[in-house]
Amino acid sequence: MNQQAHAASHVIVPRSMYFTIFAALIVLTGLTTFVAFFDLGLANPIVALSIAVLKASLVVLFFMHMKYSSRLTWIIGGAAVFWLGILLVLILSDYAMRGWGG
Amino acid sequence: MPKHESSSALVPDENAAPASDPALRHHFDDLAQQHEAATLGMWLFLATEVMFFGGLFSAYMIYRVWYPGTWGDASRTLDITLGTVNTIVLITSSLTMALAVHAAATNERRKVMSFLVVTMVLGVAFLGIKSFEYYQKFAEHHVPGLDFRFEGQAPERANLFFSLYFAMTGLHALHMIIGLGILSVILYMAWRGRFTEAWHTPVEISGLYWHFVDIIWIFLFPLLYLVDRHR
């Protein structure tokens, strides 16, 4: 663990990697805005959110160096996503079952 | 976290980091462990932030499921061009922030300072464009509680959309303002030459915060501006 943490603190990725990720993020931003003007039915929010998840993953993995981080950091990042999933899924299922609103 | 193999009191441990590094706090074995602890602490804080924004995203999700028509009508009053430009501005600021961290790791002090300044200028530009959008909303009477009017059907439902719009983008803008304050401190520390190749943790974890605020916007942008644009 100490070895791993030591390695993680000294990881230096080539600067070109940041520009590659940046280019991908800009292309995806253009794509999501472009696609928004077409009627894809139910797929519109799915496509928009999938692109958002992909962009967020690129930022987390490369800009935030998660790819080069210790397993403990991965667990905390994973826990954040998992807990958010509990929040959203349980709230949505609760409201759906009760038939409130609408 | 496992500690170092305990070294004899008489024989100095050759693997131990030099205790002379002024950045090393006494309760850590070495700089690597100190760095790992700081990084983990920041990620834990960001995990709580995910839940903080998660409440607002939940509210958005429920009302959008209930009132899809009104959500679309209200969403289409937002300026998609300004929204897209602001997304690009913020992503570019994330790039320059990452380059500032890279420069800190390679011990290029002037580059650290330049990239931090560019990042902050882009952050201010984002807030400027956002302010202009707020100004438009005020002019259109789309601000809940202030002589709110909505041309479409069900203005009371549109009121909910704009309440969430201002709550979510406002909380995001507050995070940007706090981020600018944090980067000012980091810039001052860089100017004073506080960072070395071995220790520049504050630059890195401030970068984590800045990128996180970028990620929040990456989700706010499609949810508020895009999902009902085609109708």
Coordinates of C-alpha atoms in Angstrom, one line a residue:
Chain A
M1 CA 0.0 0.0 0.0
N2 CA 2.8 2.4 0.9
Q3 CA 4.6 1.5 -2.3
Q4 CA 1.4 2.1 -4.2
A5 CA 0.6 5.4 -2.5
H6 CA 4.2 6.4 -3.1
A7 CA 3.9 5.7 -6.8
A8 CA 0.5 7.5 -7.0
S9 CA 1.9 10.7 -5.5
H10 CA 4.6 10.9 -8.1
V11 CA 2.7 10.0 -11.2
I12 CA 3.3 12.5 -14.0
V13 CA 1.4 12.0 -17.1
P14 CA 2.5 13.5 -20.4
R15 CA 0.9 16.9 -21.0
S16 CA -0.5 15.7 -24.4
M17 CA -2.9 13.4 -22.5
Y18 CA -4.7 16.5 -21.0
F19 CA -5.1 18.0 -24.5
T20 CA -6.5 14.7 -25.8
I21 CA -9.1 14.5 -23.0
F22 CA -9.9 18.2 -23.5
A23 CA -10.5 17.6 -27.2
A24 CA -12.8 14.6 -26.4
L25 CA -14.8 16.7 -23.9
I26 CA -15.3 19.6 -26.4
V27 CA -16.4 17.1 -29.2
L28 CA -18.9 15.5 -26.8
T29 CA -20.2 18.9 -25.7
G30 CA -20.8 19.8 -29.4
L31 CA -22.4 16.3 -30.0
T32 CA -24.8 16.5 -27.1
T33 CA -26.0 20.0 -28.1
F34 CA -26.4 18.9 -31.8
V35 CA -28.3 15.7 -30.9
A36 CA -30.7 17.7 -28.6
F37 CA -32.3 19.3 -31.7
F38 CA -33.5 15.9 -33.1
D39 CA -36.6 14.1 -31.8
L40 CA -35.4 10.7 -30.6
G41 CA -38.4 10.1 -28.4
L42 CA -37.6 8.5 -25.1
A43 CA -33.9 8.3 -26.2
N44 CA -33.3 12.1 -25.9
P45 CA -32.7 12.1 -22.1
I46 CA -30.9 8.8 -22.3
V47 CA -28.5 10.0 -24.9
A48 CA -28.0 13.4 -23.1
L49 CA -27.3 11.7 -19.8
S50 CA -25.1 9.0 -21.3
I51 CA -22.9 11.7 -22.9
A52 CA -22.8 13.5 -19.5
V53 CA -21.7 10.3 -17.7
L54 CA -19.0 9.7 -20.3
K55 CA -17.7 13.3 -20.0
A56 CA -17.8 13.1 -16.2
S57 CA -15.9 9.8 -16.3
L58 CA -13.2 11.3 -18.5
V59 CA -12.8 14.2 -16.0
V60 CA -12.7 11.9 -13.0
L61 CA -10.3 9.3 -14.6
F62 CA -7.8 11.7 -16.2
F63 CA -8.1 15.3 -15.0
M64 CA -8.7 14.1 -11.4
H65 CA -6.1 11.3 -11.7
M66 CA -8.5 8.6 -10.5
K67 CA -6.9 6.2 -13.0
Y68 CA -3.6 6.5 -11.1
S69 CA -5.0 6.6 -7.6
S70 CA -5.0 4.0 -4.8
R71 CA -7.7 1.4 -4.4
L72 CA -9.0 3.2 -1.3
T73 CA -9.6 6.3 -3.4
W74 CA -11.5 4.2 -5.9
I75 CA -13.7 2.8 -3.1
I76 CA -14.6 6.3 -1.9
G77 CA -15.4 7.5 -5.5
G78 CA -17.4 4.4 -6.1
A79 CA -19.3 4.8 -2.8
A80 CA -20.3 8.4 -3.8
V81 CA -21.8 7.0 -7.0
F82 CA -23.4 4.1 -5.2
W83 CA -25.0 6.3 -2.6
L84 CA -26.3 8.7 -5.2
G85 CA -27.8 5.7 -7.0
I86 CA -29.6 4.7 -3.7
L87 CA -31.0 8.2 -3.4
L88 CA -32.3 8.5 -6.9
V89 CA -33.6 5.0 -7.4
L90 CA -35.4 4.6 -4.1
I91 CA -37.0 8.1 -4.3
L92 CA -38.1 7.4 -7.9
S93 CA -39.5 4.0 -7.0
D94 CA -41.3 5.4 -3.9
Y95 CA -43.0 8.2 -5.8
A96 CA -43.9 5.8 -8.7
M97 CA -45.5 3.3 -6.4
R98 CA -47.6 5.8 -4.5
G99 CA -49.0 7.4 -7.6
W100 CA -48.7 11.0 -6.3
G101 CA -48.6 14.0 -8.4
G102 CA -48.7 14.0 -12.2
Chain B
M1 CA -3.0 2.1 6.3
P2 CA 0.0 -0.2 7.1
K3 CA 2.9 1.6 8.6
H4 CA 6.5 1.3 7.8
E5 CA 8.4 -1.6 8.9
S6 CA 9.5 -0.4 12.3
S7 CA 13.1 0.5 12.2
S8 CA 15.5 -0.1 15.0
A9 CA 16.1 3.0 17.1
L10 CA 19.8 2.6 16.5
V11 CA 19.9 1.9 12.8
P12 CA 18.5 4.7 10.7
D13 CA 15.9 3.5 8.2
E14 CA 17.2 4.2 4.8
N15 CA 13.8 4.0 3.2
A16 CA 12.3 6.7 5.4
A17 CA 11.7 10.1 3.8
P18 CA 14.1 12.7 4.9
A19 CA 12.5 14.1 8.1
S20 CA 14.0 17.4 7.1
D21 CA 11.3 18.2 4.5
P22 CA 9.6 21.3 6.0
A23 CA 6.3 20.2 4.4
L24 CA 6.1 16.9 6.3
R25 CA 3.8 17.0 9.3
H26 CA 5.0 15.1 12.3
H27 CA 2.1 12.6 12.5
F28 CA 2.8 11.2 9.0
D29 CA 5.5 8.7 8.2
D30 CA 6.5 10.4 4.9
L31 CA 5.2 12.8 2.3
A32 CA 3.6 10.0 0.2
Q33 CA 1.4 9.0 3.2
Q34 CA 0.6 12.6 3.9
H35 CA -0.4 13.1 0.3
E36 CA -2.5 10.0 0.3
A37 CA -4.4 11.1 3.4
A38 CA -5.0 14.6 2.0
T39 CA -6.3 13.2 -1.3
L40 CA -8.6 10.7 0.4
G41 CA -9.9 13.5 2.6
M42 CA -10.8 15.6 -0.4
W43 CA -12.5 12.7 -2.1
L44 CA -14.6 12.0 1.0
F45 CA -15.6 15.7 1.0
L46 CA -16.6 15.4 -2.7
A47 CA -18.6 12.3 -1.9
T48 CA -20.7 14.4 0.6
E49 CA -21.0 17.1 -2.1
V50 CA -22.4 14.5 -4.5
M51 CA -25.2 13.9 -1.9
F52 CA -25.7 17.6 -1.3
F53 CA -26.4 18.2 -5.0
G54 CA -28.1 14.8 -5.2
G55 CA -31.1 16.2 -3.3
L56 CA -31.6 18.9 -5.9
F57 CA -31.2 16.4 -8.7
S58 CA -33.8 14.2 -7.1
A59 CA -36.3 17.1 -6.9
Y60 CA -35.6 17.9 -10.5
M61 CA -36.1 14.2 -11.5
I62 CA -39.5 13.8 -9.7
Y63 CA -41.0 17.0 -11.1
R64 CA -39.8 16.3 -14.6
V65 CA -41.5 12.9 -14.4
W66 CA -44.7 14.6 -13.2
Y67 CA -44.8 17.6 -15.5
P68 CA -42.9 16.7 -18.6
G69 CA -44.8 19.2 -20.8
T70 CA -44.2 22.2 -18.6
W71 CA -40.6 21.2 -18.0
G72 CA -40.0 21.3 -21.8
D73 CA -41.8 24.7 -22.2
A74 CA -39.8 26.3 -19.3
S75 CA -36.5 24.6 -20.4
R76 CA -36.8 26.0 -23.9
T77 CA -36.8 29.6 -22.6
L78 CA -33.1 29.1 -21.6
D79 CA -30.4 30.3 -24.0
I80 CA -28.8 27.2 -25.5
T81 CA -26.0 29.2 -27.1
L82 CA -24.9 30.8 -23.9
G83 CA -25.3 27.4 -22.1
T84 CA -23.0 25.7 -24.7
V85 CA -20.5 28.5 -24.6
N86 CA -20.4 28.4 -20.8
T87 CA -19.9 24.6 -20.9
I88 CA -16.9 25.1 -23.2
V89 CA -15.5 27.9 -20.9
L90 CA -15.7 25.7 -17.9
I91 CA -14.2 22.6 -19.6
T92 CA -11.3 24.8 -20.8
S93 CA -10.8 26.0 -17.2
S94 CA -10.6 22.4 -16.1
L95 CA -7.9 21.8 -18.7
T96 CA -5.8 24.8 -17.5
M97 CA -6.3 23.6 -13.9
A98 CA -5.0 20.2 -14.8
L99 CA -2.0 21.9 -16.5
A100 CA -1.4 23.9 -13.4
V101 CA -1.2 20.7 -11.3
H102 CA 1.1 19.2 -14.0
A103 CA 3.3 22.3 -13.8
A104 CA 3.5 22.0 -10.0
A105 CA 4.5 18.3 -10.3
T106 CA 7.3 19.3 -12.6
N107 CA 8.3 22.2 -10.4
E108 CA 7.7 25.0 -12.9
R109 CA 6.6 27.8 -10.6
R110 CA 5.8 30.5 -13.3
K111 CA 3.7 28.1 -15.3
V112 CA 1.8 27.1 -12.1
M113 CA 1.0 30.8 -11.6
S114 CA 0.1 31.5 -15.2
F115 CA -2.3 28.5 -15.5
L116 CA -3.9 29.3 -12.2
V117 CA -4.6 32.9 -13.4
V118 CA -6.0 31.6 -16.7
T119 CA -8.2 29.2 -14.8
M120 CA -9.5 32.0 -12.6
V121 CA -10.2 34.3 -15.5
L122 CA -12.2 31.5 -17.2
G123 CA -14.1 31.0 -13.9
V124 CA -14.9 34.7 -13.8
A125 CA -16.0 34.5 -17.5
F126 CA -18.3 31.6 -16.6
L127 CA -19.9 33.6 -13.8
G128 CA -20.2 36.7 -16.1
I129 CA -22.1 34.8 -18.7
K130 CA -24.2 33.2 -16.0
S131 CA -25.0 36.6 -14.6
F132 CA -26.1 37.8 -18.0
E133 CA -28.5 34.8 -18.3
Y134 CA -29.9 35.6 -14.8
Y135 CA -30.4 39.2 -16.0
Q136 CA -32.4 37.9 -19.0
K137 CA -34.5 35.8 -16.6
F138 CA -35.2 38.9 -14.5
A139 CA -36.2 40.9 -17.6
E140 CA -38.5 38.1 -18.7
H141 CA -40.2 37.9 -15.2
H142 CA -39.0 34.3 -14.9
V143 CA -37.7 34.7 -11.4
P144 CA -40.0 32.9 -8.9
G145 CA -41.3 35.3 -6.2
L146 CA -40.5 38.5 -8.1
D147 CA -43.6 39.3 -10.2
F148 CA -43.3 35.8 -11.8
R149 CA -45.1 35.4 -15.2
F150 CA -45.0 32.6 -17.6
E151 CA -46.6 32.6 -21.1
G152 CA -47.2 28.9 -21.5
Q153 CA -49.7 26.7 -19.8
A154 CA -49.5 25.9 -16.0
P155 CA -47.4 28.8 -14.8
E156 CA -47.4 27.4 -11.3
R157 CA -45.5 24.4 -12.6
A158 CA -43.1 26.5 -14.6
N159 CA -42.5 28.4 -11.3
L160 CA -41.2 25.1 -9.9
F161 CA -38.8 24.6 -12.9
F162 CA -37.4 28.1 -12.4
S163 CA -37.1 27.6 -8.7
L164 CA -35.0 24.5 -9.3
Y165 CA -33.1 26.3 -12.1
F166 CA -32.0 29.1 -9.8
A167 CA -31.4 26.8 -6.8
M168 CA -29.1 24.4 -8.9
T169 CA -27.2 27.0 -10.9
G170 CA -27.0 29.3 -7.9
L171 CA -25.5 26.6 -5.7
H172 CA -23.2 25.7 -8.5
A173 CA -22.2 29.4 -8.9
L174 CA -21.6 29.6 -5.2
H175 CA -19.2 26.7 -5.5
M176 CA -17.4 28.5 -8.3
I177 CA -17.0 31.6 -6.2
I178 CA -15.6 29.5 -3.3
G179 CA -13.3 27.8 -5.9
L180 CA -12.0 31.2 -7.0
G181 CA -11.2 32.0 -3.3
I182 CA -9.4 28.7 -2.9
L183 CA -7.4 29.3 -6.2
S184 CA -6.4 32.8 -5.0
V185 CA -4.8 31.2 -1.9
I186 CA -3.1 28.6 -4.0
L187 CA -1.8 31.4 -6.3
Y188 CA -0.4 33.3 -3.3
M189 CA 1.3 30.1 -2.0
A190 CA 2.8 29.4 -5.5
W191 CA 4.0 33.1 -5.7
R192 CA 5.7 32.6 -2.3
G193 CA 7.4 29.5 -3.6
R194 CA 5.8 27.1 -1.2
F195 CA 5.5 24.2 -3.6
T196 CA 8.1 21.7 -4.5
E197 CA 8.3 18.7 -6.8
A198 CA 8.0 16.5 -3.6
W199 CA 5.1 18.5 -2.1
H200 CA 2.4 20.3 -4.0
T201 CA -0.6 18.6 -2.5
P202 CA -2.7 21.8 -2.1
V203 CA -2.5 22.5 -5.8
E204 CA -3.7 18.9 -6.5
I205 CA -6.6 18.8 -4.1
S206 CA -7.8 22.3 -5.1
G207 CA -7.8 20.9 -8.6
L208 CA -10.0 18.0 -7.5
Y209 CA -12.5 20.5 -6.2
W210 CA -12.4 22.6 -9.3
H211 CA -12.9 19.5 -11.6
F212 CA -15.8 18.4 -9.4
V213 CA -17.6 21.7 -9.9
D214 CA -17.0 21.2 -13.6
I215 CA -18.7 17.8 -13.4
I216 CA -21.8 19.2 -11.6
W217 CA -22.1 21.6 -14.6
I218 CA -21.6 18.7 -17.1
F219 CA -24.9 17.3 -15.6
L220 CA -26.8 20.6 -15.1
F221 CA -26.2 21.6 -18.7
P222 CA -28.1 18.7 -20.4
L223 CA -30.8 18.5 -17.7
L224 CA -31.7 22.2 -17.7
Y225 CA -30.9 23.2 -21.3
L226 CA -31.1 20.2 -23.6
V227 CA -33.4 17.3 -22.8
D228 CA -36.6 18.9 -24.1
R229 CA -35.1 21.1 -26.8
H230 CA -36.4 19.0 -29.8
R231 CA -40.1 19.4 -29.0

